[in-house]
Coordinates of C-alpha atoms and ligand atoms in Angstrom, one line a residue:
Chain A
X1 CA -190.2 -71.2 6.7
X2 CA -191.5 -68.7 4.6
X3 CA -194.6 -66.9 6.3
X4 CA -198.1 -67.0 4.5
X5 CA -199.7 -63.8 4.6
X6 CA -203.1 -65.4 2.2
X7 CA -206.0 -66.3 3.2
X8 CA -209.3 -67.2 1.8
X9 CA -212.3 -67.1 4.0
X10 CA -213.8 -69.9 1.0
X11 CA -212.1 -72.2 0.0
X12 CA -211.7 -72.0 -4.1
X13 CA -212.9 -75.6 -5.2
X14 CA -216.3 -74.2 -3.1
X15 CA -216.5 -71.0 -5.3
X16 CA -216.1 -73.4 -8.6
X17 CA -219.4 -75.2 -10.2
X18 CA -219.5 -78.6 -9.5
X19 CA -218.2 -81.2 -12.0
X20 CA -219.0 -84.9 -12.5
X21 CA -217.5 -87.0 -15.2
X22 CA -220.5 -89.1 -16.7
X23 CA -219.0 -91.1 -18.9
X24 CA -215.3 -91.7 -19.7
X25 CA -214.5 -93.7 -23.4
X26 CA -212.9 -92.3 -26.7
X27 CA -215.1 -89.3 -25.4
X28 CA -215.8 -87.5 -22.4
X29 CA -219.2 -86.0 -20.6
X30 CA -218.9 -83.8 -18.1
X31 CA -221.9 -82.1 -15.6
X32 CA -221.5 -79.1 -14.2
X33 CA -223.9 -78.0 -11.5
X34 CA -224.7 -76.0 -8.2
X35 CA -223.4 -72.9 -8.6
X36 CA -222.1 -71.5 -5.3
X37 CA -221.6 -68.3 -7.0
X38 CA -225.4 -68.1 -8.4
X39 CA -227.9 -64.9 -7.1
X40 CA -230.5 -65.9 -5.0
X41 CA -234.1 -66.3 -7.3
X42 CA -232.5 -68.0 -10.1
X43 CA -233.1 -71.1 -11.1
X44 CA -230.2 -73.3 -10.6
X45 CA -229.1 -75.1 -14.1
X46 CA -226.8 -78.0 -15.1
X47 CA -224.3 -77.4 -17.9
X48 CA -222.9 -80.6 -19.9
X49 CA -219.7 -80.9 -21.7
X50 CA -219.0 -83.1 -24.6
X51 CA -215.0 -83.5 -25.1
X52 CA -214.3 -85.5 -28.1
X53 CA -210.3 -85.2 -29.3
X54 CA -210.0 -81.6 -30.8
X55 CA -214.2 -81.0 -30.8
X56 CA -215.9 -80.1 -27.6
X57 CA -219.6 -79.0 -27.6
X58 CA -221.3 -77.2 -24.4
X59 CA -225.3 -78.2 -23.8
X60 CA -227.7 -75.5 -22.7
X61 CA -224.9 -73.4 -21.8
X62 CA -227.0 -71.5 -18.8
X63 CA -227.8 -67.9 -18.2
X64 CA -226.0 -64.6 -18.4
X65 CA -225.7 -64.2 -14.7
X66 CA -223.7 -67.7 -14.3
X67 CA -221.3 -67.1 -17.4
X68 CA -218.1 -67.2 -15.0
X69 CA -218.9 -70.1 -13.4
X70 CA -219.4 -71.8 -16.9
X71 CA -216.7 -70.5 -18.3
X72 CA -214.0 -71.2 -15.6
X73 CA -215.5 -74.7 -14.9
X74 CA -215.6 -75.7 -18.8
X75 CA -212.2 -74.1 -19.3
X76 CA -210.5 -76.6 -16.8
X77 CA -211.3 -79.5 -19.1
X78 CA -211.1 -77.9 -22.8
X79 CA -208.9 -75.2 -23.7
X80 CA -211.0 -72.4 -25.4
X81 CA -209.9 -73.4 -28.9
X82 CA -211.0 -76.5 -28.2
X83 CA -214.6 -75.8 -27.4
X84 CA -216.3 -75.7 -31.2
X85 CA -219.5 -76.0 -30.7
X86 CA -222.4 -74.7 -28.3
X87 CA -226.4 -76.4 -28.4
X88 CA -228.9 -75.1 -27.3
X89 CA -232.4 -76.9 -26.8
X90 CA -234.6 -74.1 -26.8
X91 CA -234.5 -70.1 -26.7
X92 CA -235.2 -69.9 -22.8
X93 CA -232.6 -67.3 -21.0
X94 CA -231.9 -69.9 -18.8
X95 CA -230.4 -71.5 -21.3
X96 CA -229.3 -69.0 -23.8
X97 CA -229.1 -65.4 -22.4
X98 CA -225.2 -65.9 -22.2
X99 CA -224.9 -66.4 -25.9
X100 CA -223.3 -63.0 -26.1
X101 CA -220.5 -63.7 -23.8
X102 CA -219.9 -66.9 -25.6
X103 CA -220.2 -65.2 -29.3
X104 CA -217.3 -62.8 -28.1
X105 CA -215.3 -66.1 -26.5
X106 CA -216.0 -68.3 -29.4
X107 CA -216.1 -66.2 -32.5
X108 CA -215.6 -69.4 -35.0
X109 CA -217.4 -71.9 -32.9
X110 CA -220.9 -73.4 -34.2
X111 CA -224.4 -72.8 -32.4
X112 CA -226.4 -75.3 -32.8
X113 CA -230.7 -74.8 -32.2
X114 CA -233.9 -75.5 -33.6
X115 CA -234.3 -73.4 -36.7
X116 CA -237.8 -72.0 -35.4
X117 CA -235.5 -69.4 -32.8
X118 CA -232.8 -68.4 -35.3
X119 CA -234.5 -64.8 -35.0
X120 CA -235.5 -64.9 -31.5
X121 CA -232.0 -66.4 -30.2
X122 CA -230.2 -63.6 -32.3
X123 CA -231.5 -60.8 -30.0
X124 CA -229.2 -61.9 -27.4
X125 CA -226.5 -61.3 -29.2
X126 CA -225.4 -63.1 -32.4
X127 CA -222.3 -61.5 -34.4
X128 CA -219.8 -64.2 -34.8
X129 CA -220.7 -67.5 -34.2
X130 CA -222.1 -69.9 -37.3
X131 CA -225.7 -70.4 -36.5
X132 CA -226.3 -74.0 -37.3
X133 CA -230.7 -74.1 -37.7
X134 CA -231.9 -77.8 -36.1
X135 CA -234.5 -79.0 -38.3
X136 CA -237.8 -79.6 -37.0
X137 CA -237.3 -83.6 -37.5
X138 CA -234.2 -83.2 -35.3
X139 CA -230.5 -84.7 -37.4
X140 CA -227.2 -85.5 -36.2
X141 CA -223.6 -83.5 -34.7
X142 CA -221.1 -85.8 -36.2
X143 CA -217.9 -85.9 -33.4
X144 CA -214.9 -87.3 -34.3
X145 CA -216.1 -90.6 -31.9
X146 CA -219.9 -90.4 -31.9
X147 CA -223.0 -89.5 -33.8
X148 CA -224.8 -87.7 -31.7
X149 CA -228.4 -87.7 -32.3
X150 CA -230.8 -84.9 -32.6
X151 CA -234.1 -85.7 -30.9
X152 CA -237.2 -83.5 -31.1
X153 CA -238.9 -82.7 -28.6
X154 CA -241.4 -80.1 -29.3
X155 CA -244.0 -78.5 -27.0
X156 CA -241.5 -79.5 -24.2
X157 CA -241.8 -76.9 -23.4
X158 CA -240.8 -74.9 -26.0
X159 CA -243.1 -74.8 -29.1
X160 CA -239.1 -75.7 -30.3
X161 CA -236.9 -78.2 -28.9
X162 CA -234.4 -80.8 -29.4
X163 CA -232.9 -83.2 -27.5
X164 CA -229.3 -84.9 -27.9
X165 CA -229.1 -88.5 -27.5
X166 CA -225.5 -90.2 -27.3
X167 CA -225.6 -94.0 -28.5
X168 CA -222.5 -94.7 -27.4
X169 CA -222.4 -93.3 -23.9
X170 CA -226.4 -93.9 -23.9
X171 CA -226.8 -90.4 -22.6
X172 CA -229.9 -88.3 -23.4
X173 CA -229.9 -84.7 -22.4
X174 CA -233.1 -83.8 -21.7
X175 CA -233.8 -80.5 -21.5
X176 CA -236.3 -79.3 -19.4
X177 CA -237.5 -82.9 -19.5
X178 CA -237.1 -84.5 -16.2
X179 CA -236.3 -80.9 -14.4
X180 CA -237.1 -80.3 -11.1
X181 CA -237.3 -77.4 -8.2
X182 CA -234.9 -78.3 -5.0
X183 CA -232.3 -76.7 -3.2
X184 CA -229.2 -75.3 -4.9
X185 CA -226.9 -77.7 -3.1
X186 CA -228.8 -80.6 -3.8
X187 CA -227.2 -83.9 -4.7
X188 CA -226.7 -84.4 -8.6
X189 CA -227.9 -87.9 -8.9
X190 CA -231.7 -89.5 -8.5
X191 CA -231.6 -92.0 -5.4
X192 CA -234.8 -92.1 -4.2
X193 CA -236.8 -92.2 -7.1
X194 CA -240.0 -91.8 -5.3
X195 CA -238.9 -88.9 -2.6
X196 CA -237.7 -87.0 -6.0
X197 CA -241.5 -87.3 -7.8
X198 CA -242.4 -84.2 -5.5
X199 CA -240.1 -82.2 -6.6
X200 CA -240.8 -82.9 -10.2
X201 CA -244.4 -82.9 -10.5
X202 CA -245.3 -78.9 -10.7
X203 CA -242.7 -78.7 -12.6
X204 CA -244.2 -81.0 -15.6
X205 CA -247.4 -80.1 -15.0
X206 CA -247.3 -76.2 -15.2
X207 CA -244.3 -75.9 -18.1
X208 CA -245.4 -78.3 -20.0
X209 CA -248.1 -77.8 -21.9
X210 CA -249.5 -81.0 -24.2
X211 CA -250.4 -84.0 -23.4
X212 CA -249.6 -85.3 -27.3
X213 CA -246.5 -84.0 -27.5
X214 CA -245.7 -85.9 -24.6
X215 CA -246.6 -89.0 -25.3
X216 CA -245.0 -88.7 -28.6
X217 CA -241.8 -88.1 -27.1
X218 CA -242.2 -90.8 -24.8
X219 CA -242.4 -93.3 -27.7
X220 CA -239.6 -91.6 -29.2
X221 CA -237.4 -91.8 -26.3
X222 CA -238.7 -95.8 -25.5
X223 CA -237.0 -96.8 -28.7
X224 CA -233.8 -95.2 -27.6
X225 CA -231.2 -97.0 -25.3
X226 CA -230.6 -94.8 -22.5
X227 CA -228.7 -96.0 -19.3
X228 CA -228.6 -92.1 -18.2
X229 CA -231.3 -89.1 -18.8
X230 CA -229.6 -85.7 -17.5
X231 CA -231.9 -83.1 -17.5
X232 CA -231.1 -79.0 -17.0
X233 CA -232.3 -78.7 -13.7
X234 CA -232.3 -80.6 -10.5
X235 CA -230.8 -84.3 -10.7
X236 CA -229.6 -86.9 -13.2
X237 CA -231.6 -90.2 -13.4
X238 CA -229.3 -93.5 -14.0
X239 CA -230.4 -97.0 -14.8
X240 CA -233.7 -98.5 -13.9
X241 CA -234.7 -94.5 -12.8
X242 CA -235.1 -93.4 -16.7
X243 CA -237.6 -96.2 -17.1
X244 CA -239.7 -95.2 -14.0
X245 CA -239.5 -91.1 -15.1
X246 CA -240.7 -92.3 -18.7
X247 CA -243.7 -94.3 -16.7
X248 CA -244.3 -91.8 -14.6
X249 CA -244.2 -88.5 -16.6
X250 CA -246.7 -90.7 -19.1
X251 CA -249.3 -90.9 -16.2
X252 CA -249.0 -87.3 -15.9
X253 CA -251.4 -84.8 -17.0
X254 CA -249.6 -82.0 -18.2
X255 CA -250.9 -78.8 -19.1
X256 CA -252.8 -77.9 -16.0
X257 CA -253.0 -74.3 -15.9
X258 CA -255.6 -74.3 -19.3
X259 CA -258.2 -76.5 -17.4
X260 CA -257.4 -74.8 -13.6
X261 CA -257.2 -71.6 -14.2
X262 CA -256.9 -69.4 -10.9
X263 CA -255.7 -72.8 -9.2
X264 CA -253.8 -72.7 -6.1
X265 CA -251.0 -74.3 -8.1
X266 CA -250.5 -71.2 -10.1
X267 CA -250.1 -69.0 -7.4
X268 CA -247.5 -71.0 -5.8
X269 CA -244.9 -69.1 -8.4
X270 CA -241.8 -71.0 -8.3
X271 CA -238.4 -69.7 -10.4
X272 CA -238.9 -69.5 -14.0
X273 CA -237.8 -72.6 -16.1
Chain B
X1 CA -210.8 -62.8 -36.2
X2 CA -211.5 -61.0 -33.4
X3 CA -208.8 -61.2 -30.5
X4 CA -209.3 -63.1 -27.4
X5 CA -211.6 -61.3 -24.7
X6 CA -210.0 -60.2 -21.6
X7 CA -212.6 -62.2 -19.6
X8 CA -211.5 -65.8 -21.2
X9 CA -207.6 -64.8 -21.1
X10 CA -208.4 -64.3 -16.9
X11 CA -210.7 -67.6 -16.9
X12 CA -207.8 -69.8 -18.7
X13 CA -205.1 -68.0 -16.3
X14 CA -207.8 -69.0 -13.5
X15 CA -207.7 -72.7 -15.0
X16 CA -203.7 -72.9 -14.6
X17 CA -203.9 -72.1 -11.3
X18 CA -206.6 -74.4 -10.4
X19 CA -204.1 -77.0 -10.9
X20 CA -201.5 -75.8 -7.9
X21 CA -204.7 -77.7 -5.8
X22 CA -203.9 -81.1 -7.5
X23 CA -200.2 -80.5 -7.2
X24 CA -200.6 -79.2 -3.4
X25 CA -202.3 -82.4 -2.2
X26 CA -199.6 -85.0 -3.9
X27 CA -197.6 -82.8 -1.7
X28 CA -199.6 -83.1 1.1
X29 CA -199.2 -87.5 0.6
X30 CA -195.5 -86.5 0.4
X31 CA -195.7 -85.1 4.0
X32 CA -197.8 -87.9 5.3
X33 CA -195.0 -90.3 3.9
X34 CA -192.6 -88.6 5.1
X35 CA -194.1 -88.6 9.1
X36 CA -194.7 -92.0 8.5
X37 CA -191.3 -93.1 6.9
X38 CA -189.6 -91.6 9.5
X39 CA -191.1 -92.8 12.7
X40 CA -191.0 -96.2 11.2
X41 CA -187.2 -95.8 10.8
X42 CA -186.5 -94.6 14.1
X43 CA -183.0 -93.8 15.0
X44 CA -181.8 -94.5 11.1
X45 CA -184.3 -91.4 10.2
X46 CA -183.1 -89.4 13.0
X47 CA -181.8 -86.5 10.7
X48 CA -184.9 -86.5 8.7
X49 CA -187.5 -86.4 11.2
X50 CA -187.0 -83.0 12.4
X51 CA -187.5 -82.1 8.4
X52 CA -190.9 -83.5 8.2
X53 CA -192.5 -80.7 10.3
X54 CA -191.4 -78.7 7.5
X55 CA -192.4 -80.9 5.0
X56 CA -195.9 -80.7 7.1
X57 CA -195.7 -77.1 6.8
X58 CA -194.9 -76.8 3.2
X59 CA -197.8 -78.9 1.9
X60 CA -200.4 -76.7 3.9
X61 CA -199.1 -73.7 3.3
X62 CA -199.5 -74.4 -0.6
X63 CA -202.5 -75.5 -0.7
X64 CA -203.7 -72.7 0.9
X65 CA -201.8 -70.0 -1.4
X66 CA -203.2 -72.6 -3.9
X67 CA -206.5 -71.9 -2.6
X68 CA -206.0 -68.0 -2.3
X69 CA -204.7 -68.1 -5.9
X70 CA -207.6 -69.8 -7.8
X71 CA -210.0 -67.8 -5.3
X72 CA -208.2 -64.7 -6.6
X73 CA -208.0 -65.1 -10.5
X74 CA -211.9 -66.3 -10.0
X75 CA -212.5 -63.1 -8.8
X76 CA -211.0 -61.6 -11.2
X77 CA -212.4 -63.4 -13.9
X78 CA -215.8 -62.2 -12.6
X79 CA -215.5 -59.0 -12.9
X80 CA -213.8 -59.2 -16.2
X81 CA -217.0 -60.5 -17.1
X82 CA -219.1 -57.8 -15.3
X83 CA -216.8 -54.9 -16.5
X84 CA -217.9 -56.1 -20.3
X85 CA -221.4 -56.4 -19.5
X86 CA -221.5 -52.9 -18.0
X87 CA -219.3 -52.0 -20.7
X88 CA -221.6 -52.8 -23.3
X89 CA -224.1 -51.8 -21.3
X90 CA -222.5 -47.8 -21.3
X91 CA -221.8 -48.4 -25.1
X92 CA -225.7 -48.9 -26.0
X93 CA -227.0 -46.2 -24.0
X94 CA -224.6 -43.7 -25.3
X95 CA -225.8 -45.2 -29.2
X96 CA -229.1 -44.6 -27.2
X97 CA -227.9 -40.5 -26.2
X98 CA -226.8 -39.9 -29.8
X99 CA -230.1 -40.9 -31.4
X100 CA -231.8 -39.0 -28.5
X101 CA -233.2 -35.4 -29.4
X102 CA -231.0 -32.3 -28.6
X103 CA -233.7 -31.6 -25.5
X104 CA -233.7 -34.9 -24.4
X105 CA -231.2 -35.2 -21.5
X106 CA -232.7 -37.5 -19.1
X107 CA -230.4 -40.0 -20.1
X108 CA -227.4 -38.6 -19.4
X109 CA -227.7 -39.2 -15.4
X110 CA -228.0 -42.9 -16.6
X111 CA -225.1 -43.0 -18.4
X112 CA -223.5 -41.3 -15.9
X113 CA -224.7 -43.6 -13.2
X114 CA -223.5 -46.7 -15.7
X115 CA -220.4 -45.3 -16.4
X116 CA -219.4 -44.6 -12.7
X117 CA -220.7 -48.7 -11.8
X118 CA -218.4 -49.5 -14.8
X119 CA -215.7 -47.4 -13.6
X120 CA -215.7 -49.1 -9.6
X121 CA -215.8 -52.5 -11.4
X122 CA -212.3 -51.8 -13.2
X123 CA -211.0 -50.4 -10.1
X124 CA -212.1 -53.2 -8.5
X125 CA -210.5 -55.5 -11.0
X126 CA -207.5 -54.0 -10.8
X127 CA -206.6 -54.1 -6.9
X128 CA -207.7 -57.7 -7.5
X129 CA -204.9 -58.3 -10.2
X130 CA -202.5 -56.6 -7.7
X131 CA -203.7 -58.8 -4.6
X132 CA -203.0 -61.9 -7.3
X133 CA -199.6 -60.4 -8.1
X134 CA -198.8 -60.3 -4.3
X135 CA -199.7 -64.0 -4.5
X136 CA -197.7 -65.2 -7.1
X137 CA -194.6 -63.7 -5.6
X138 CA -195.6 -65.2 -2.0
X139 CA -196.0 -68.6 -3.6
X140 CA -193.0 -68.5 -6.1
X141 CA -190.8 -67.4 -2.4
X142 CA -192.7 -70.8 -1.1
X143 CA -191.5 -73.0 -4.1
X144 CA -187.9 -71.7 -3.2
X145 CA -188.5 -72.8 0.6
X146 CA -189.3 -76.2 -0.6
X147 CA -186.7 -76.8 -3.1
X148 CA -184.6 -75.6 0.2
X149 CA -186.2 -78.7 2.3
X150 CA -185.9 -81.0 -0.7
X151 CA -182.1 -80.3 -0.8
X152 CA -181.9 -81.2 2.9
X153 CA -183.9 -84.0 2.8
X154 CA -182.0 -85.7 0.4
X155 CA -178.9 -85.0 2.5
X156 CA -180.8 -86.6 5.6
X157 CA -182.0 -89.6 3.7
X158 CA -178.3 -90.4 2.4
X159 CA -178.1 -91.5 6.3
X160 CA -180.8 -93.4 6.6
X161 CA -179.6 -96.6 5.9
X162 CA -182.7 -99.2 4.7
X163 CA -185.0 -96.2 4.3
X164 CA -183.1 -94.1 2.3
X165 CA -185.1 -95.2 -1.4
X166 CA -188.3 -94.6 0.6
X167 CA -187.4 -90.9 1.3
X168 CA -185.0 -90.7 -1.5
X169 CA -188.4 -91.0 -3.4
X170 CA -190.6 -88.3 -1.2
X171 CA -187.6 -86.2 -1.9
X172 CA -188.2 -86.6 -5.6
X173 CA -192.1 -86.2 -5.2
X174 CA -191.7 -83.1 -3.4
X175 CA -189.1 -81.6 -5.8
X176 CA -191.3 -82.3 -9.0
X177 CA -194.0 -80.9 -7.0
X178 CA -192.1 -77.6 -7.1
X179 CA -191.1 -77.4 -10.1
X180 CA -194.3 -78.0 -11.3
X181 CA -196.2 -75.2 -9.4
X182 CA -192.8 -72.9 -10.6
X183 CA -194.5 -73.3 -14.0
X184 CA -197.3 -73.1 -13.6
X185 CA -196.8 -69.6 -11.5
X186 CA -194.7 -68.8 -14.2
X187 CA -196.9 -69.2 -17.3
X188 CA -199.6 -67.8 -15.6
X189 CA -197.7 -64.6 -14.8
X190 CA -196.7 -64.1 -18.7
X191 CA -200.7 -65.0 -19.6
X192 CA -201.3 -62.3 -16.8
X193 CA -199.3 -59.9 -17.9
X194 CA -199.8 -60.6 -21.9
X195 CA -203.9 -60.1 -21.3
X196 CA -203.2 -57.1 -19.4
X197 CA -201.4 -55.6 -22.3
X198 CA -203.7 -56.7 -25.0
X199 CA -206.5 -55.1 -22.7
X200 CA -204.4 -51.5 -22.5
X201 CA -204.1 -51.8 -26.5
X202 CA -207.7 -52.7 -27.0
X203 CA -208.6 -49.7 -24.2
X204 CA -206.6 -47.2 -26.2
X205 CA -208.0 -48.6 -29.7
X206 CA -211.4 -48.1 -28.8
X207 CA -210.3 -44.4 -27.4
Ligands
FE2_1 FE1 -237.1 -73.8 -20.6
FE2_2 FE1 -234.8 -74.6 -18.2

């Protein structure tokens, strides 16, 4: 038998992000999550892939510092050529500070963002991708299977921000809507609703920052259908869960740190959103 | 059109070989089988049973050069990353230098200092690629071994009377299992090797 000289203190699946298929029809979402590879003091992020025939779009792609694990995760389930469009939701680096790894991988693919960051976003490196400016009222990414919808969600938290609702898998990606601060090996999924408020509540308070805007989303996102809400941080809320956040994050008051300044909330300095 | 980094050549190479996994555990069902077939056959199985150690054998040891594999061209694939960060990095400060004034040399240590992290990051990379070589040959040697077993165990399960469709199939299972990692291992050598070369060319472009 032939000797086997390798070895691997880590097994390799361990060193990967973490993948869930969400939804499985004509199209395809996929989470990725928990990055075992991640440096310690930053904030852990979910990626979300939409694979629709020869179209695949990335959500809130993540920071510069987890670009591997994005990239070898994404690449497993769309060859490069195949991933034609990125979104992003806002200009956070969280969300967008690997946009120049991705405008050197994807030099004909689309970026899709609220119009208001066109400038901002650039900075990070902007050379070959289309930019594709998201209106203010939000609008549509036509797949070859699905409409996806274009929800705004402004003020949460950024001043610009969008949404993406899927009618036919009933998916809405979130954001930093429904975020929250836990440990980086956390489960994916909400199954406690009420053990996960904790981890949620700083979070909403503190980032976002009006109480209009958040009740106007929370209309918005009433009229929609969703059976799952999946969020860029912490877990993904299925079913009767998405009702109770909505209830919940209405009760809220958000916006704390303008009418408690110097509160002992503030100086509790979790990771940046 | 610019061409394809060298980072997303070593991420899709990296993808291939995260497939040997998948193919290493149907092997690993093939060796259960086989334990099972064979004890359940008894003295019709006797010629196969002594196989099924090796069968045993084969499926763990591929999943771990599986494991080493994917491990490997992930690391790699890391620092391909990193080396074009720090790359870009060396490539500002040096636009940086050249706008500088004649008097202003401060800035040279840095670039120094980046150009010697960018430096230990290719060298890095490149015992990494080596190490992954090594690996490719140890697991195209293994695929041999077990087209070797499968070979035998066909012979064995021509005796086994009754049985012989039942291990006549892990046979087949184990075989396609083979051939599949062969390809794979081979693909992602020419990807390898094809990346490798378009990163020499770009090198000597860019002077
Ligand atoms: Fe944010
Ligand atoms: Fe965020």
């Amino acid at each position: 038998m032939h000797s086997l000289r390798a070895s691997s203190t880590r097994e390799a699946k361990d060193k990967r992000l973490k993948t869930y298929v969400l939804y499985e029809g004509l199209h395809r979402w996929i989470a990725f999550g928990r990055d075992p590879e991640k440096p310690e003091r930053i904030i852990d992020t979910n990626q979300y892939l939409i694979r629709d025939g020869d179209r695949s779009l990335i959500l809130d792609p993540g920071g510069i510092e987890t670009f591997s694990s994005v990239l070898g995760a994404v690449i497993c389930h769309a060859r490069i050529d195949q991933i034609t469009d990125l979104f992003f939701s806002h200009q956070d680096p969280d969300v967008a500070s690997s946009l120049g790894m991705w405008d050197e991988a994807l030099p004909t693919a689309r970026l899709h963002a609220p119009w208001l960051w066109e400038g901002f976003l650039r900075h990070f490196g902007c050379n070959n991708l289309t930019y594709v400016p998201i209106p203010d009222e939000g609008g549509t990414i036509a797949l070859p299977h699905v409409k996806l919808q274009l929800v705004p969600a402004h003020y949460l938290h950024s001043s610009g921000n969008i949404h993406v609702y899927d009618p036919v898998a009933k998916i809405l990606f979130s954001g930093d809507v429904g975020a929250a601060l836990e440990a980086p090996d956390a489960p994916m999924f909400v199954d406690d609703f009420s053990a996960h408020v904790p981890k949620m509540t700083l979070f909403h308070q503190r980032w976002m920052p009006s109480n209009r805007a958040k009740n106007d989303w929370i209309a918005r996102v009433r009229k929609l259908d969703v059976e799952m809400m999946v969020p860029q941080h912490g877990r993904i809320f299925r079913g009767d869960d998405v009702k109770k956040f909505l209830d919940w994050f209405e009760a809220l008051e958000v916006g704390i740190a303008v009418r408690h300044p110097g509160s002992s909330v503030l100086a509790s300095k979790p990771a940046a959103a | 059109m610019p061409e394809q980094p060298f980072f997303v050549s070593v991420a899709t190479v990296a993808a291939g070989l995260g497939r040997v996994r998948r193919i290493a555990s149907e092997l690993s069902l093939a060796a259960v089988n086989a334990k099972v077939i064979s004890v359940r056959a008894g003295t019709q199985a006797a010629g196969f049973r002594p196989i099924t150690d090796f069968i045993d054998e084969a499926a763990r040891a591929t999943e771990k050069l599986g494991n080493a594999l994917e491990a490997g061209t992930l690391a790699v694939s890391r620092s391909a990353v990193s080396e074009r960060r720090a790359a870009d990095a060396l490539r500002r400060l040096r636009r940086a230098a050249a706008g500088a004034s004649r008097d202003e040399t401060s800035l040279e240590a840095v670039i120094d200092r980046c150009d010697a992290a960018r430096t230990a990051i290719s060298k890095s990379m490149t015992r990494s690629i080596r190490t992954l070589d090594g690996l490719l040959d140890q697991i195209s040697a293994h695929m041999m071994c077990i087209s070797v077993i499968t070979v035998q165990s066909r012979i064995e399960a021509r005796q086994a009377g009754t049985y012989r469709p039942n291990l006549e199939a892990i046979a087949a299972s184990m075989s396609s299992a083979a051939e599949q990692v062969t390809a794979i291992v081979q693909q992602s050598r020419l990807d390898l090797r094809d990346a490798l070369a378009a990163r020499v060319e770009h090198a000597r472009s860019k002077g």
